[in-house]
């Protein structure tokens, strides 16, 4: 019987030091809640979810967290301070990004699948295919950087390839 080595793709995929949590809506809040409860989870993403269970005052013990959402309720000028309050408690690497013309469902596969059959949501002008590309690119870059140690310039600031994505300061 052979033991997987660090160079083996199976080892890289099954490495318990590379556990991440990502979720949409209440699942995004669950990613932060799971990280607070389980230190094995090394990185998390909240995609357009409120923090109904706030990030603990003690933070997430320096672990990285990405907040990716639509502008409604998540932009700095929003009347809902939920993301701002939670972001202040995040004590590791963090980014707060909003996507212009996105709505709550822009971060799941529904708009992508809907676009394939010609069904689009009138409340979200961002095309489904584009919403899928943005979600995939930013979530993938985040986990590649935080769990695999591969630098991702996409996370450093605005990108000409993704003009819809707005980076917010604390």
C-alpha positions as a Markdown table, in Angstrom:
| # | Residue | x | y | z |
|---|---|---|---|---|
| 1 | Unk | 0.0 | 0.0 | 0.0 |
| 2 | Unk | 1.4 | 3.4 | -0.9 |
| 3 | Unk | 0.9 | 6.6 | 1.0 |
| 4 | Unk | 0.0 | 9.8 | -0.9 |
| 5 | Unk | 2.8 | 12.3 | -1.1 |
| 6 | Unk | 2.5 | 16.1 | -1.1 |
| 7 | Unk | 3.0 | 16.0 | -4.9 |
| 8 | Unk | 0.0 | 13.7 | -5.4 |
| 9 | Unk | -3.2 | 15.5 | -6.5 |
| 10 | Unk | -5.3 | 13.3 | -4.2 |
| 11 | Unk | -3.2 | 14.4 | -1.2 |
| 12 | Unk | -3.7 | 18.0 | -2.2 |
| 13 | Unk | -7.5 | 17.6 | -2.5 |
| 14 | Unk | -7.8 | 15.7 | 0.7 |
| 15 | Unk | -5.4 | 17.7 | 2.9 |
| 16 | Unk | -7.1 | 18.4 | 6.2 |
| 17 | Unk | -5.1 | 21.7 | 6.5 |
| 18 | Unk | -6.9 | 23.0 | 3.4 |
| 19 | Unk | -10.5 | 23.1 | 4.5 |
| 20 | Unk | -12.6 | 26.0 | 3.4 |
| 21 | Unk | -16.3 | 26.9 | 3.9 |
| 22 | Unk | -18.4 | 29.0 | 1.5 |
| 23 | Unk | -22.0 | 29.6 | 1.4 |
| 24 | Unk | -24.8 | 31.7 | -0.1 |
| 25 | Unk | -27.4 | 33.6 | 1.9 |
| 26 | Unk | -27.9 | 31.9 | 5.2 |
| 27 | Unk | -25.1 | 29.5 | 4.1 |
| 28 | Unk | -22.7 | 32.4 | 4.0 |
| 29 | Unk | -23.5 | 33.1 | 7.7 |
| 30 | Unk | -23.1 | 29.4 | 8.3 |
| 31 | Unk | -19.5 | 29.6 | 6.9 |
| 32 | Unk | -18.6 | 32.2 | 9.5 |
| 33 | Unk | -20.4 | 30.3 | 12.2 |
| 34 | Unk | -18.7 | 27.0 | 11.3 |
| 35 | Unk | -15.3 | 28.7 | 11.3 |
| 36 | Unk | -16.0 | 30.1 | 14.8 |
| 37 | Unk | -16.8 | 26.6 | 16.0 |
| 38 | Unk | -14.2 | 24.6 | 14.2 |
| 39 | Unk | -10.6 | 25.8 | 13.9 |
| 40 | Unk | -9.9 | 23.2 | 11.2 |
| 41 | Unk | -11.7 | 25.4 | 8.7 |
| 42 | Unk | -9.0 | 27.7 | 7.4 |
| 43 | Unk | -10.9 | 30.1 | 5.2 |
| 44 | Unk | -14.5 | 31.2 | 4.6 |
| 45 | Unk | -16.7 | 33.0 | 2.1 |
| 46 | Unk | -20.1 | 34.7 | 2.7 |
| 47 | Unk | -21.9 | 35.2 | -0.6 |
| 48 | Unk | -24.7 | 37.8 | -0.2 |
| 49 | Unk | -25.8 | 36.5 | 3.2 |
| 50 | Unk | -26.5 | 38.5 | 6.3 |
| 51 | Unk | -24.7 | 37.7 | 9.5 |
| 52 | Unk | -27.7 | 36.7 | 11.6 |
| 53 | Unk | -25.3 | 35.0 | 14.0 |
| 54 | Unk | -22.7 | 37.7 | 14.3 |
| 55 | Unk | -19.0 | 37.0 | 14.0 |
| 56 | Unk | -17.7 | 36.5 | 17.6 |
| 57 | Unk | -16.2 | 39.6 | 19.2 |
| 58 | Unk | -12.9 | 37.5 | 19.4 |
| 59 | Unk | -13.0 | 37.2 | 15.6 |
| 60 | Unk | -12.0 | 34.0 | 13.7 |
| 61 | Unk | -8.5 | 33.7 | 15.2 |
| 62 | Unk | -6.8 | 35.3 | 12.3 |
| 63 | Unk | -8.3 | 33.2 | 9.6 |
| 64 | Unk | -9.2 | 34.8 | 6.2 |
| 65 | Unk | -12.7 | 35.6 | 5.1 |
| 66 | Unk | -14.2 | 37.0 | 1.9 |
| 67 | Unk | -17.5 | 38.9 | 1.8 |
| 68 | Unk | -18.9 | 38.9 | -1.8 |
| 69 | Unk | -22.4 | 40.3 | -2.5 |
| 70 | Unk | -24.7 | 42.5 | -4.3 |
| 71 | Unk | -24.8 | 46.2 | -3.5 |
| 72 | Unk | -28.3 | 46.1 | -2.0 |
| 73 | Unk | -27.7 | 45.8 | 1.7 |
| 74 | Unk | -24.0 | 45.2 | 1.5 |
| 75 | Unk | -22.5 | 48.5 | 0.1 |
| 76 | Unk | -21.0 | 50.8 | 2.7 |
| 77 | Unk | -23.8 | 53.4 | 2.2 |
| 78 | Unk | -26.5 | 50.8 | 2.9 |
| 79 | Unk | -28.8 | 51.3 | 5.8 |
| 80 | Unk | -28.1 | 47.7 | 6.9 |
| 81 | Unk | -24.9 | 47.8 | 8.9 |
| 82 | Unk | -24.8 | 44.0 | 9.2 |
| 83 | Unk | -21.8 | 43.5 | 6.9 |
| 84 | Unk | -19.9 | 46.5 | 8.3 |
| 85 | Unk | -20.3 | 45.4 | 11.9 |
| 86 | Unk | -19.3 | 41.8 | 11.0 |
| 87 | Unk | -16.3 | 42.9 | 8.9 |
| 88 | Unk | -14.9 | 44.9 | 11.9 |
| 89 | Unk | -14.8 | 41.7 | 13.9 |
| 90 | Unk | -12.9 | 39.7 | 11.3 |
| 91 | Unk | -9.3 | 39.7 | 12.5 |
| 92 | Unk | -7.5 | 37.9 | 9.6 |
| 93 | Unk | -7.1 | 38.7 | 5.9 |
| 94 | Unk | -10.4 | 40.0 | 4.6 |
| 95 | Unk | -12.1 | 41.6 | 1.6 |
| 96 | Unk | -15.5 | 43.1 | 1.2 |
| 97 | Unk | -16.6 | 43.1 | -2.4 |
| 98 | Unk | -19.9 | 44.1 | -4.0 |
| 99 | Unk | -20.9 | 43.4 | -7.6 |
| 100 | Unk | -22.7 | 46.1 | -9.5 |
| 101 | Unk | -26.1 | 45.0 | -11.0 |
| 102 | Unk | -26.1 | 41.8 | -8.9 |
| 103 | Unk | -29.0 | 40.6 | -6.8 |
| 104 | Unk | -29.3 | 38.1 | -4.1 |
| 105 | Unk | -29.4 | 35.1 | -6.4 |
| 106 | Unk | -26.5 | 36.2 | -8.6 |
| 107 | Unk | -24.1 | 34.1 | -6.6 |
| 108 | Unk | -25.6 | 30.7 | -7.1 |
| 109 | Unk | -26.2 | 28.6 | -10.3 |
| 110 | Unk | -29.8 | 29.7 | -10.8 |
| 111 | Unk | -28.9 | 32.7 | -13.1 |
| 112 | Unk | -26.4 | 30.7 | -15.0 |
| 113 | Unk | -28.9 | 27.8 | -15.7 |
| 114 | Unk | -31.7 | 30.3 | -16.3 |
| 115 | Unk | -29.7 | 32.1 | -19.0 |
| 116 | Unk | -29.1 | 28.8 | -20.8 |
| 117 | Unk | -32.9 | 28.5 | -21.3 |
| 118 | Unk | -33.5 | 32.2 | -22.0 |
| 119 | Unk | -35.0 | 33.0 | -18.5 |
| 120 | Unk | -33.5 | 36.0 | -16.8 |
| 121 | Unk | -34.4 | 37.8 | -13.6 |
| 122 | Unk | -35.7 | 41.3 | -14.3 |
| 123 | Unk | -34.4 | 42.5 | -10.9 |
| 124 | Unk | -30.8 | 41.7 | -11.7 |
| 125 | Unk | -29.4 | 43.4 | -14.8 |
| 126 | Unk | -26.2 | 41.4 | -14.4 |
| 127 | Unk | -26.4 | 38.5 | -17.0 |
| 128 | Unk | -26.4 | 35.0 | -15.5 |
| 129 | Unk | -23.3 | 33.9 | -17.3 |
| 130 | Unk | -21.3 | 36.9 | -16.1 |
| 131 | Unk | -22.6 | 36.4 | -12.5 |
| 132 | Unk | -21.3 | 32.8 | -12.7 |
| 133 | Unk | -17.9 | 33.9 | -14.0 |
| 134 | Unk | -17.4 | 36.5 | -11.3 |
| 135 | Unk | -18.5 | 34.1 | -8.5 |
| 136 | Unk | -16.2 | 31.4 | -9.8 |
| 137 | Unk | -13.2 | 33.7 | -10.4 |
| 138 | Unk | -13.3 | 35.4 | -7.0 |
| 139 | Unk | -14.2 | 32.3 | -4.9 |
| 140 | Unk | -11.5 | 30.3 | -6.8 |
| 141 | Unk | -8.9 | 33.0 | -6.4 |
| 142 | Unk | -9.7 | 33.3 | -2.7 |
| 143 | Unk | -9.4 | 29.6 | -2.0 |
| 144 | Unk | -6.3 | 29.2 | -4.2 |
| 145 | Unk | -4.6 | 32.0 | -2.3 |
| 146 | Unk | -5.7 | 31.1 | 1.2 |
| 147 | Unk | -5.7 | 27.3 | 1.1 |
| 148 | Unk | -3.1 | 26.5 | -1.6 |
| 149 | Unk | -0.7 | 29.5 | -1.1 |
| 150 | Unk | -0.9 | 30.6 | -4.7 |
| 151 | Unk | -0.8 | 34.5 | -4.9 |
| 152 | Unk | -3.9 | 35.9 | -6.6 |
| 153 | Unk | -3.6 | 39.5 | -7.8 |
| 154 | Unk | -7.3 | 39.5 | -8.5 |
| 155 | Unk | -7.8 | 39.9 | -4.8 |
| 156 | Unk | -5.5 | 42.9 | -4.5 |
| 157 | Unk | -7.9 | 45.5 | -5.9 |
| 158 | Unk | -10.1 | 46.5 | -8.9 |
| 159 | Unk | -9.6 | 44.6 | -12.1 |
| 160 | Unk | -10.2 | 45.7 | -15.7 |
| 161 | Unk | -11.4 | 42.2 | -16.4 |
| 162 | Unk | -14.0 | 42.5 | -13.7 |
| 163 | Unk | -15.2 | 46.2 | -13.7 |
| 164 | Unk | -18.5 | 45.2 | -11.9 |
| 165 | Unk | -16.6 | 44.2 | -8.7 |
| 166 | Unk | -16.2 | 47.0 | -6.2 |
| 167 | Unk | -13.6 | 46.8 | -3.4 |
| 168 | Unk | -14.6 | 48.5 | -0.2 |
| 169 | Unk | -12.3 | 49.7 | 2.5 |
| 170 | Unk | -13.0 | 48.9 | 6.1 |
